[in-house]
CSV table of C-alpha atoms and ligand atoms in Angstrom, one decimal:
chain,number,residue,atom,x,y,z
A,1,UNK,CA,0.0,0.0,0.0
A,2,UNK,CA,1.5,3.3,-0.6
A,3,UNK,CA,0.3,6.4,1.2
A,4,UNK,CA,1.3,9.8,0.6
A,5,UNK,CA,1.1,12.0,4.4
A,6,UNK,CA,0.8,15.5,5.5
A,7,UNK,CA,1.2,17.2,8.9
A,8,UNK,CA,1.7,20.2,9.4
A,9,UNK,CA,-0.3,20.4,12.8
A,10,UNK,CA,2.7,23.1,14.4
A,11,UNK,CA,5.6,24.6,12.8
A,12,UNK,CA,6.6,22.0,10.3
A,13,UNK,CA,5.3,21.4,7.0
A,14,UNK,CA,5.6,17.9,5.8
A,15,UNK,CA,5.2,14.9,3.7
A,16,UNK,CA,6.5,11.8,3.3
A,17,UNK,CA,5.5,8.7,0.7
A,18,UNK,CA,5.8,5.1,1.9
A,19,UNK,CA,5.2,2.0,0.7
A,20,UNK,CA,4.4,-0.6,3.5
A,21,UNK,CA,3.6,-4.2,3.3
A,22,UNK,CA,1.6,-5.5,5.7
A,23,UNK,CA,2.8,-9.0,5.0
A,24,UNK,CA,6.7,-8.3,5.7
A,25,UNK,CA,5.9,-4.9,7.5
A,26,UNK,CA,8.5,-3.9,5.3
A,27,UNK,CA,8.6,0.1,4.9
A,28,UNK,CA,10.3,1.9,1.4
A,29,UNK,CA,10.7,5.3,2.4
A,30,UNK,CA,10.1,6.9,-0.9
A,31,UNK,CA,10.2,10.4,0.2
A,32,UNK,CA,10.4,12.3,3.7
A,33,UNK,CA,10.4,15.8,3.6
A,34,UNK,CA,10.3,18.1,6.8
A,35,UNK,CA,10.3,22.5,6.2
A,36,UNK,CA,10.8,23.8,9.3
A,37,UNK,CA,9.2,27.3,9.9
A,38,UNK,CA,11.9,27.6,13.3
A,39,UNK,CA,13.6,30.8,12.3
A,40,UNK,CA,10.7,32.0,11.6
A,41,UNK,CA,8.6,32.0,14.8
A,42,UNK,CA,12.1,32.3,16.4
A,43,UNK,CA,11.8,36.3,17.0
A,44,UNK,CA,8.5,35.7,19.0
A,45,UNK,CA,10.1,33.5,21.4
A,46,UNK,CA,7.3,30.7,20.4
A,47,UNK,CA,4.9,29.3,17.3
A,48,UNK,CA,2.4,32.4,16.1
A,49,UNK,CA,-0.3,30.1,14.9
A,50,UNK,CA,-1.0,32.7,11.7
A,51,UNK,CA,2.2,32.4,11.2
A,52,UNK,CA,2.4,29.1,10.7
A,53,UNK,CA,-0.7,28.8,8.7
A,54,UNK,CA,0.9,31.3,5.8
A,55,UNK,CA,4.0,29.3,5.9
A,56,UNK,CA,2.2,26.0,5.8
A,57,UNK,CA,0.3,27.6,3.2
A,58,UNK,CA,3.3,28.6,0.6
A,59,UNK,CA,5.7,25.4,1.3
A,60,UNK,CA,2.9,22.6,1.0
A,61,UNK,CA,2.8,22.5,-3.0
A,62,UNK,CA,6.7,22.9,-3.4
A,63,UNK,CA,7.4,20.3,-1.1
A,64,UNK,CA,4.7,17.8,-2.5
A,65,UNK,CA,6.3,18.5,-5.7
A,66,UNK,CA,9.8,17.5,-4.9
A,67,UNK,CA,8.5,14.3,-2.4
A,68,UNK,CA,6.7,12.9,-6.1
A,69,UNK,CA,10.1,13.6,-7.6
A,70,UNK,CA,12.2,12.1,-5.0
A,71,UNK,CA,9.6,8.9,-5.0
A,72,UNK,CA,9.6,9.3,-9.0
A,73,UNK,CA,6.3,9.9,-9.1
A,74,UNK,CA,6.9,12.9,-10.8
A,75,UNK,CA,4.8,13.1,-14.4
A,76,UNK,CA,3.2,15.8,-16.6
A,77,UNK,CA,0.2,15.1,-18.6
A,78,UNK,CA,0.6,16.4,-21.7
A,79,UNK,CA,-1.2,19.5,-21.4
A,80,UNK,CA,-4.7,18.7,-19.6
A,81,UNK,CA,-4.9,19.3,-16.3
A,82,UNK,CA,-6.9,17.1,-14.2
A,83,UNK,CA,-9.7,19.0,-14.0
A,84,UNK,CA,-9.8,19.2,-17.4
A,85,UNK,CA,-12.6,16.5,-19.6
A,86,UNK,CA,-10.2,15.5,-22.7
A,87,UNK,CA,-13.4,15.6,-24.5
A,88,UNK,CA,-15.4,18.9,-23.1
A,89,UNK,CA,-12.3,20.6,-22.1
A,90,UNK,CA,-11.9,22.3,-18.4
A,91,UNK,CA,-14.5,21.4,-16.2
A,92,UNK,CA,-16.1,24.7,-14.2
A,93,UNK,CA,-18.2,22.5,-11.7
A,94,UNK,CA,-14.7,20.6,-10.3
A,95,UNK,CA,-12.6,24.4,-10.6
A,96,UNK,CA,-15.8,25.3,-8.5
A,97,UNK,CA,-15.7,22.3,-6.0
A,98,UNK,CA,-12.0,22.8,-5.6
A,99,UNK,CA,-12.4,26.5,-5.0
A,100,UNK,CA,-14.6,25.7,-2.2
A,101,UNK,CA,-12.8,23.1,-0.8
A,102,UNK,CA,-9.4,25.9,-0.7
A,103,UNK,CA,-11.6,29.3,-0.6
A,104,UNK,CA,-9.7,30.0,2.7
A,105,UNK,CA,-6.2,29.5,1.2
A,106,UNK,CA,-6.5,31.8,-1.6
A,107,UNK,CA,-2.7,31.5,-2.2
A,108,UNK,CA,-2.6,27.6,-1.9
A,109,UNK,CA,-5.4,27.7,-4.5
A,110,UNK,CA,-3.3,29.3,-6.5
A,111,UNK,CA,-0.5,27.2,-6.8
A,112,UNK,CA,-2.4,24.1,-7.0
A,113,UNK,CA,-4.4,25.0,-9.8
A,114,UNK,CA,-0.6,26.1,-11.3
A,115,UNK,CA,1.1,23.5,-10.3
A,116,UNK,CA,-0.7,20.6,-9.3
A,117,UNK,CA,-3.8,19.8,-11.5
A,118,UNK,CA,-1.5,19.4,-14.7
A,119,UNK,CA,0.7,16.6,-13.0
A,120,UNK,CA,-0.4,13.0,-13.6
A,121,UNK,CA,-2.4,10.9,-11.3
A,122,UNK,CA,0.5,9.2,-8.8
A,123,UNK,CA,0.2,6.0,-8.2
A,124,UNK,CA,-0.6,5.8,-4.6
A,125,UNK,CA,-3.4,4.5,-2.2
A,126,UNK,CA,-4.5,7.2,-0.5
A,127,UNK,CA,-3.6,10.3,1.3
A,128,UNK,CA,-3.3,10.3,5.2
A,129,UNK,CA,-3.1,13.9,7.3
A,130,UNK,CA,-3.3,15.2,10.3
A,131,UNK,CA,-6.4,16.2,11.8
A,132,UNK,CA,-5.2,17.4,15.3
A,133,UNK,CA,-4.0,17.8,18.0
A,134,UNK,CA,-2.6,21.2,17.2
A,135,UNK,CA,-3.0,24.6,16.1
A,136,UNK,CA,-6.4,24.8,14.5
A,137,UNK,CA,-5.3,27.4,11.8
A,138,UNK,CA,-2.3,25.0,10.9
A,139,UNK,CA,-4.1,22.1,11.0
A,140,UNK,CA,-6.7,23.4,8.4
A,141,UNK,CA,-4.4,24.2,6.0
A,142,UNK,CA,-3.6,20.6,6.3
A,143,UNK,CA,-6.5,19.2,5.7
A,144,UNK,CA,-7.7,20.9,3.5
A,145,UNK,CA,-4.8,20.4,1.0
A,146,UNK,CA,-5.5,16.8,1.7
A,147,UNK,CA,-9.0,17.3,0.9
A,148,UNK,CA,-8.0,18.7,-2.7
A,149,UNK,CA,-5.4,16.5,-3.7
A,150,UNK,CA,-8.1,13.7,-2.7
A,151,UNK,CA,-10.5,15.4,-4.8
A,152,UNK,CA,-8.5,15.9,-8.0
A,153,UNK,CA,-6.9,12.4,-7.7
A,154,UNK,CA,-9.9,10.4,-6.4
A,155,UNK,CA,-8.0,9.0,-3.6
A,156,UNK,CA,-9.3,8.1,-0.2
A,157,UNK,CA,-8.4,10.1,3.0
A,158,UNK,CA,-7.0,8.5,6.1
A,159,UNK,CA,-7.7,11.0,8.9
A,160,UNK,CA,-4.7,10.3,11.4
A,161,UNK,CA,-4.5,11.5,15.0
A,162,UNK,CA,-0.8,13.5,15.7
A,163,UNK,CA,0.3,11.7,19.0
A,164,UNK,CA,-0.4,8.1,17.6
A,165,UNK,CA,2.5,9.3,14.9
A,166,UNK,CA,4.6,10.0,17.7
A,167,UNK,CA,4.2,6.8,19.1
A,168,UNK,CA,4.8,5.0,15.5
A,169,UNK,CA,8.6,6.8,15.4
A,170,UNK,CA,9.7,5.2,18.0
A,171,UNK,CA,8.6,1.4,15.9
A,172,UNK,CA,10.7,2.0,12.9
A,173,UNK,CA,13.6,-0.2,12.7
A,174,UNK,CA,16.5,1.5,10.5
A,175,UNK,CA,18.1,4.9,11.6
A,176,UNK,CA,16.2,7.2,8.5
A,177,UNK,CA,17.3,10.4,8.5
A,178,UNK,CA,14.7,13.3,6.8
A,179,UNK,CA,15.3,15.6,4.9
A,180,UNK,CA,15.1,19.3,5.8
A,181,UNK,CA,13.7,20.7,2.7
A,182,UNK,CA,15.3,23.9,1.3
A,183,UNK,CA,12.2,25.0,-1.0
A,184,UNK,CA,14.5,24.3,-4.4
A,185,UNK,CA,12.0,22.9,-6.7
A,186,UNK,CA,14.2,22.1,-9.4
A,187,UNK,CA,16.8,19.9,-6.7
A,188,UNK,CA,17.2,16.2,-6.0
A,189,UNK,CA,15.3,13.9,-8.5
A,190,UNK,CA,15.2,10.9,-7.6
A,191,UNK,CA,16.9,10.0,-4.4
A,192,UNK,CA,17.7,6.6,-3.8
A,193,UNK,CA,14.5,5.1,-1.8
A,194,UNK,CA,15.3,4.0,1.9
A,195,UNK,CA,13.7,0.8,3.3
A,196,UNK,CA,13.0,0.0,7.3
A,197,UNK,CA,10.9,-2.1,8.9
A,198,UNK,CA,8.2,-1.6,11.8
A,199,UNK,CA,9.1,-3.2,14.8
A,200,UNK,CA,6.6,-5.7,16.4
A,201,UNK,CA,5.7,-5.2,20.0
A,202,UNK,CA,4.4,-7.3,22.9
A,203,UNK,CA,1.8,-6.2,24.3
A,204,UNK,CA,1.1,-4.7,27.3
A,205,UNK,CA,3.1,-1.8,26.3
A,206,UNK,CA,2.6,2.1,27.3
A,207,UNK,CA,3.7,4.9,25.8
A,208,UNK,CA,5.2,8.1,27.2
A,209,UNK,CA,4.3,11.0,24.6
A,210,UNK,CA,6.2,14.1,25.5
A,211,UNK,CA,5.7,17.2,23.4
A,212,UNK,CA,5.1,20.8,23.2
A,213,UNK,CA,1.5,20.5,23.5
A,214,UNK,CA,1.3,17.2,25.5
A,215,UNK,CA,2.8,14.6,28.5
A,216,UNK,CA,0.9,11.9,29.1
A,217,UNK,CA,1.0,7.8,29.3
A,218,UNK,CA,-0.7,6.0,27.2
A,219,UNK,CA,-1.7,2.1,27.7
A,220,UNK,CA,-1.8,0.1,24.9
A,221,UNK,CA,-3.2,-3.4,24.4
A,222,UNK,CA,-3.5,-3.4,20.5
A,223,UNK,CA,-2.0,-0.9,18.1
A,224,UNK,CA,-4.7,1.5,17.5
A,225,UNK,CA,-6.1,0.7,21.2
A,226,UNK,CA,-5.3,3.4,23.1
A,227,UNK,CA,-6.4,4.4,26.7
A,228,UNK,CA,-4.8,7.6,28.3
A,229,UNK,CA,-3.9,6.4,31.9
A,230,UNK,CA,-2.1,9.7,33.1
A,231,UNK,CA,-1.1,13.5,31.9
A,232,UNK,CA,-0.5,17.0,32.5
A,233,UNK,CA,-3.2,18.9,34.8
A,234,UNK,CA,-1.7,22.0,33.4
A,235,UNK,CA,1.9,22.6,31.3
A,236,UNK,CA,3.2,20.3,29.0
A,237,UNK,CA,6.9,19.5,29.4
A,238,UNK,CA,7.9,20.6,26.4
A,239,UNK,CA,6.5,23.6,27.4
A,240,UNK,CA,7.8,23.9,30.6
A,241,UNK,CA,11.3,23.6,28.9
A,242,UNK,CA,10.3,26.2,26.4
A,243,UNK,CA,8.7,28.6,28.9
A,244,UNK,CA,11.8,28.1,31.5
A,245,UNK,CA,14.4,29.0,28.3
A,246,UNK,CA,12.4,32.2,28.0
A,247,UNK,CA,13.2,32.8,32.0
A,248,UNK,CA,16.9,32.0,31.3
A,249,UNK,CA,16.9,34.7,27.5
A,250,UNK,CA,17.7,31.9,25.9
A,251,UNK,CA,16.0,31.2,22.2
A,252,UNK,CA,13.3,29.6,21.4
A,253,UNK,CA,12.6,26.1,21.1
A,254,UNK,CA,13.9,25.7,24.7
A,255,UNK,CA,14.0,21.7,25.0
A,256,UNK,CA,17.6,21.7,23.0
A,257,UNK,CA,19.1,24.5,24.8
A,258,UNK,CA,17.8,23.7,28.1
A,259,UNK,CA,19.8,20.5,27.7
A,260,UNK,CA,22.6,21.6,26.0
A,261,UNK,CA,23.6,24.0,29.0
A,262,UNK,CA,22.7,20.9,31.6
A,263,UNK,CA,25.2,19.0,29.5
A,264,UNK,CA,28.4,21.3,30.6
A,265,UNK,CA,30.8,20.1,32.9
A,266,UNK,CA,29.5,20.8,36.2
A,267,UNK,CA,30.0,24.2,37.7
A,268,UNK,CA,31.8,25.0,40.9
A,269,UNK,CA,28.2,27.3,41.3
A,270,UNK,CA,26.3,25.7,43.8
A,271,UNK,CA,22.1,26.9,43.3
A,272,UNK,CA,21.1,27.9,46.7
A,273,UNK,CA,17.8,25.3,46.7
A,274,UNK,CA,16.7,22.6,44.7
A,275,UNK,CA,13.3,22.8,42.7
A,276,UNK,CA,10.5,20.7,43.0
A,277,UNK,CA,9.4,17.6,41.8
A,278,UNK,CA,5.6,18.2,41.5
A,279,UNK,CA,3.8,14.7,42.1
A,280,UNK,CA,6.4,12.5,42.3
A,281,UNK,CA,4.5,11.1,45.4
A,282,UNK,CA,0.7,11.7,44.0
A,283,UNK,CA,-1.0,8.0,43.9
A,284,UNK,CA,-2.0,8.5,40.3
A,285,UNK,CA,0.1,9.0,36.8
A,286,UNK,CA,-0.8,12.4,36.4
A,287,UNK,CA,2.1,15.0,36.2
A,288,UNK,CA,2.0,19.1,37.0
A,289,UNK,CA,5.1,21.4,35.0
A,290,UNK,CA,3.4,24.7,35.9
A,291,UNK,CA,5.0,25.3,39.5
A,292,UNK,CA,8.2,23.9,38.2
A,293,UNK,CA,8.3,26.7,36.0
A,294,UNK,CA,7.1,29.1,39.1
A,295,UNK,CA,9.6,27.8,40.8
A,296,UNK,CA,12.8,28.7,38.6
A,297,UNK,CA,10.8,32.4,37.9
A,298,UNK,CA,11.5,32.8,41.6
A,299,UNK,CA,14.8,31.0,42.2
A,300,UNK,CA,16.0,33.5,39.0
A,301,UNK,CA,14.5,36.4,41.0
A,302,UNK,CA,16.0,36.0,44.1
A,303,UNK,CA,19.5,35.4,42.4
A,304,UNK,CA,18.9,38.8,40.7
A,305,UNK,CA,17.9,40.3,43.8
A,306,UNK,CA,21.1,38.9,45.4
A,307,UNK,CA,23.2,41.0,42.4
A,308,UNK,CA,24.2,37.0,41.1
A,309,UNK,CA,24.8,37.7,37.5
A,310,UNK,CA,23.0,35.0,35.6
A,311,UNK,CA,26.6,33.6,33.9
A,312,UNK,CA,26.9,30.7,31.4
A,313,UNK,CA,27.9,28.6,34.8
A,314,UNK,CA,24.6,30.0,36.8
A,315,UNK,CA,22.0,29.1,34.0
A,316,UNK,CA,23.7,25.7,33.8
A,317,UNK,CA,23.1,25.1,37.0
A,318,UNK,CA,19.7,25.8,37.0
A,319,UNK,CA,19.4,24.1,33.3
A,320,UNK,CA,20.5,21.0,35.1
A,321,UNK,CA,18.5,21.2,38.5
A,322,UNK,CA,15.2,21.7,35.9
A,323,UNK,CA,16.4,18.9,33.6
A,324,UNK,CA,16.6,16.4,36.5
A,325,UNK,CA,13.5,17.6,37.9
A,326,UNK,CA,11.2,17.1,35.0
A,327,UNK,CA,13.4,13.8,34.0
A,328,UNK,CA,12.6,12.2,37.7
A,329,UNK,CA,9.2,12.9,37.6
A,330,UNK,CA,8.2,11.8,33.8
A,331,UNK,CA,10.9,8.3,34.6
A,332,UNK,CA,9.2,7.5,37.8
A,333,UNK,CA,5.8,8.2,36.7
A,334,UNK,CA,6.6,6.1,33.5
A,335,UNK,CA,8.2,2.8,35.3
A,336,UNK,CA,5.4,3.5,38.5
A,337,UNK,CA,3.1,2.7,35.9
A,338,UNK,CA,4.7,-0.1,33.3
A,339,UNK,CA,5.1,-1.9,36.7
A,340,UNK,CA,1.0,-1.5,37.6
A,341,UNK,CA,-0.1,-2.5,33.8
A,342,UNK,CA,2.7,-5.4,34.0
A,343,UNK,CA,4.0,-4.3,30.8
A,344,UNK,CA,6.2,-5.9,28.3
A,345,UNK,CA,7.1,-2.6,26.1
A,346,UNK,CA,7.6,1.0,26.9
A,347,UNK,CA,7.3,3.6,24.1
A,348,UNK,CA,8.6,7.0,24.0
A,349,UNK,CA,7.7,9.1,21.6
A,350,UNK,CA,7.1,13.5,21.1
A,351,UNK,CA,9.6,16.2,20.9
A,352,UNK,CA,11.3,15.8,24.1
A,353,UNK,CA,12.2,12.4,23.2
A,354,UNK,CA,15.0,14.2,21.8
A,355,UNK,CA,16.7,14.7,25.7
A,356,UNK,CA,19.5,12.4,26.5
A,357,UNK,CA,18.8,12.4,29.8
A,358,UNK,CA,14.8,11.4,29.5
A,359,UNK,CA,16.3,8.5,27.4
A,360,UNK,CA,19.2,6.9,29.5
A,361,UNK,CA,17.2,7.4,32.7
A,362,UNK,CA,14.1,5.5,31.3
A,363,UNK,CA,16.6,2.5,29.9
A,364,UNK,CA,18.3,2.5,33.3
A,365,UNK,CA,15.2,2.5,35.2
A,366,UNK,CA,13.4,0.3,33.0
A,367,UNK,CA,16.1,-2.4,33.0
A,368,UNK,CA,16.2,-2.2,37.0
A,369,UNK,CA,12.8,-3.0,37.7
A,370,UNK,CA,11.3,-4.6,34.5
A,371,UNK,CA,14.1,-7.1,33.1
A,372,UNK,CA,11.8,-8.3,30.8
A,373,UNK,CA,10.4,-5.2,28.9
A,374,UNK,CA,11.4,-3.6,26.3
A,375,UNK,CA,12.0,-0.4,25.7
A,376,UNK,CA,11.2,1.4,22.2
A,377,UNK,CA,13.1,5.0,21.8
A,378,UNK,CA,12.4,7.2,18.3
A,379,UNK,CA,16.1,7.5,16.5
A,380,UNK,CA,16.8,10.8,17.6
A,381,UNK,CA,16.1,12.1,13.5
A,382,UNK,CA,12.4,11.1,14.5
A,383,UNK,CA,11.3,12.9,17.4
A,384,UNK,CA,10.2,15.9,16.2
A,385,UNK,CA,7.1,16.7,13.8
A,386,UNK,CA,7.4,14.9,10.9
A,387,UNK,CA,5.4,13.1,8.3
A,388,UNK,CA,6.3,9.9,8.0
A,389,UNK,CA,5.2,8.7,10.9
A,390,UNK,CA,1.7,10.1,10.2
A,391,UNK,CA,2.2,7.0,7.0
A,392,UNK,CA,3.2,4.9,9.0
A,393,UNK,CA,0.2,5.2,11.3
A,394,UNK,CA,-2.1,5.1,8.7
A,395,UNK,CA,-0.8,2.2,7.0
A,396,UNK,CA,-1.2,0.3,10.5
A,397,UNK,CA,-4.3,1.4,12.0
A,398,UNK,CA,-5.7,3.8,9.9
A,399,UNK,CA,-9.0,4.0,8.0
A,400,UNK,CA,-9.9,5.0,4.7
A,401,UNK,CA,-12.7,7.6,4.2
A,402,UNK,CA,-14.2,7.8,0.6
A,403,UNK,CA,-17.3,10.4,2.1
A,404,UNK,CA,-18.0,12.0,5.0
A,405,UNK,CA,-17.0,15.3,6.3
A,406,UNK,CA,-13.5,15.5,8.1
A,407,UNK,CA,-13.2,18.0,10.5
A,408,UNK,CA,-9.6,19.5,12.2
A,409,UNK,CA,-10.1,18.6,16.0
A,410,UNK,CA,-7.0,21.0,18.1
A,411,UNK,CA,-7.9,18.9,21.2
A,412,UNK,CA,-8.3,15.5,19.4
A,413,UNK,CA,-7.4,12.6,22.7
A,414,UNK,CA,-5.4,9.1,21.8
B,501,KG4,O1,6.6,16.9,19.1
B,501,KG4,P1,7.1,18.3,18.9
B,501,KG4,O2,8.2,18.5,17.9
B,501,KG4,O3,6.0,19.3,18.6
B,501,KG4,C1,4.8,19.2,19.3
B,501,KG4,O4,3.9,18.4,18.8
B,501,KG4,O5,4.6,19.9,20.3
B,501,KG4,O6,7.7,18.8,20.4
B,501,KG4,C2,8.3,20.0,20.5
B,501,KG4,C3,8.8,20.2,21.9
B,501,KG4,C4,9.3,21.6,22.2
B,501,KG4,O7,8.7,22.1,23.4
B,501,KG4,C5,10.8,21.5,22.4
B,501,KG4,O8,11.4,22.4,23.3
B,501,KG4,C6,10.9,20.1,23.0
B,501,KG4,O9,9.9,19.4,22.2
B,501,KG4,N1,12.2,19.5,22.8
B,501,KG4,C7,13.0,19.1,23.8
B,501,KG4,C8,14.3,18.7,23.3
B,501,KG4,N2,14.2,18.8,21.9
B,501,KG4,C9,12.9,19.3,21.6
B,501,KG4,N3,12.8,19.1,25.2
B,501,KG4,C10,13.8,18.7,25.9
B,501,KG4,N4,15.0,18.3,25.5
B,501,KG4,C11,15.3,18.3,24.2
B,501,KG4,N5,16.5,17.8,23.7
B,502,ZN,ZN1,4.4,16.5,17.9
């Protein structure tokens, strides 16, 4: 089956084009593009959703364009576009139905009718996207590209939830590095494809999703089962690590700087308190970032108010007393409840994946008190937004949808 995705659910436009058997659960790669809008939400110390939706809304088309080429899937009809009869000539009901379906992204409109309707039909199953979590006005744009190249190429839609990708990432076998797309149409025609494989899993497993938007634990008993047995009453820690980098002036996305200045060489600096760990001790698997944050605004205010200059050594230290904080909580949390669901795989999957620390503390801890489980970590090249792990989740678990309306849900749950 091959499936063309798109997600673009936050500040990353992409697409990726697999073709998965389910017999083998072999995995070509054919394309895996990622455009990230980083630099440009950079100045506002965080992701401007309108932002993103204008971006989304200019890269979509020129990366689709060089994914079909990289999967050499790359044709033009001679001439007639595909809303064109090749008897009556262009077709004013479909221009109208596809107006409709992009009448809020006059500029994607645009460049689909340009670029996209003369291409010939690829040769693909259907078309998976994202459909939320996320930013609402990013989502849409998403979908509703989706909707149009769906239209045009009479292909089904596979509507696919963003935090099951996350939890797919950490399945794929091979190290598969994306791309980061640099918006050169004309550049790299077919690349060689890349083949993986998805893992299989025993089940029980849970998963530990960790993102910008999100912390919680999922239990799984099937893929495509999930039940959400803990999460974040308030911040996510992605978010806490993003809002704490904005305490320390440091740039935006926090996550990698935070841990890049915990990962000095310690500092003769001692902090004069430690923070908190919020609900380490709570009986459930429920996690608070919030007063973590609180608690570094003040610890920074009373080292101002002491005349400490906040050195390179001073926001280390606190970078690491914060790191080990949220890492404790989210490990203990994590093993506190593979050991209640007696489970035989641990998944981690979400932006903060990324952080070393988060990763060899759960592998330590997991191996110390569950011998027997496994544990399933995304190749560091796959824990941010991406798209191929929206394919992959389709291929797996998703669902085909021929009618119906589709809707973008921002606080869609596993
Ligand atoms: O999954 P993701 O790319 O986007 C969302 O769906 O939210 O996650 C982004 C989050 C950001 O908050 C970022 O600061 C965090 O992941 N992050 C990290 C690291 N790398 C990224 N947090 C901690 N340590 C990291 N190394
Ligand atoms: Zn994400």
């Amino acid at each position: 089956m091959k499936i063309l995705a798109i997600e673009t659910s936050c500040d990353e436009t992409a697409i990726a084009i697999i073709d998965w058997s389910k017999r083998t659960s072999a995995i070509k790669i054919m394309a895996n593009l990622i455009s990230s809008q980083i630099e440009i939400h950079k100045p506002f110390g965080g992701v401007v959703p309108n932002l993103a939706r204008r971006e989304h809304e200019k890269n979509l088309v020129p990366i689709l364009l060089e994914a079909l080429k990289k999967a050499k899937m790359f044709n033009m009809e001679s001439g007639i576009s595909n809303l064109e009869n090749k008897k009556s000539g262009p077709s004013n009901s479909k221009f109208q139905i596809l107006n409709s379906i992009l009448e809020r992204e006059p500029i994607l409109l645009d460049s689909f009718i340009k670029n996209i309707t003369p291409i010939t039909i690829p040769k693909i199953d259907a078309i998976a996207v994202t459909y939320g979590p996320g930013l609402a006005p990013a989502l849409w744009v998403g979908l509703n590209f989706a909707k149009a190249l769906s239209f045009v190429w009479k292909k089904p839609l596979i509507p696919v939830n963003h935090m099951e990708g996350h939890i797919f990432s950490a399945l794929l076998k091979e190290k598969h590095k994306p791309r980061r797309h640099q918006l050169k149409i004309n550049s790299g025609v077919g690349a060689p494809t890349e083949t993986s494989e998805l893992q299989t899993i025993k089940f029980p497993a849970i998963a530990l999703l960790v993102s910008g938007g999100h912390t919680e634990i999922i239990l799984i008993n099937k893929l495509g089962v999930y039940k959400i047995i803990g999460e974040t009453i308030d911040d996510a820690s992605g978010e806490a690590f993003d809002k704490v980098a904005r305490i320390l002036e440091l740039p935006y996305p926090g996550g990698p700087e935070i841990s890049k200045l915990a990962s000095l060489p310690p500092s003769k600096y001692l902090l004069p308190r430690s923070l908190p760990r919020p609900m380490l001790h709570s009986k459930d698997f429920n996690f608070s970032f919030s007063g973590l944050k609180t608690a570094v605004l003040y610890l920074v205010r009373d080292l101002t108010k002491a005349k400490i200059d906040l050195t390179e050594e001073v926001k280390s230290a606190i970078a690491k007393e914060f790191q080990d904080a949220v890492v404790e909580v989210l490990v203990s949390k994590t093993i506190d409840a593979a050991n209640t669901y007696k489970v035989k795989s641990l998944i981690l999957g979400g932006g903060v994946a990324a952080n070393v620390l988060l990763r060899e503390e759960l592998g330590k801890k997991l191996k110390k008190e569950i011998k027997s489980a496994k544990l399933y970590l995304p190749n560091t090249t796959q824990t941010g937004d991406n798209a191929l792990m929206i394919a992959l989740a389709a291929a797996v678990t998703g669902k085909k949808k021929t009618s119906g309306k589709i809707l973008v849900k921002s606080n869609l749950r596993l």
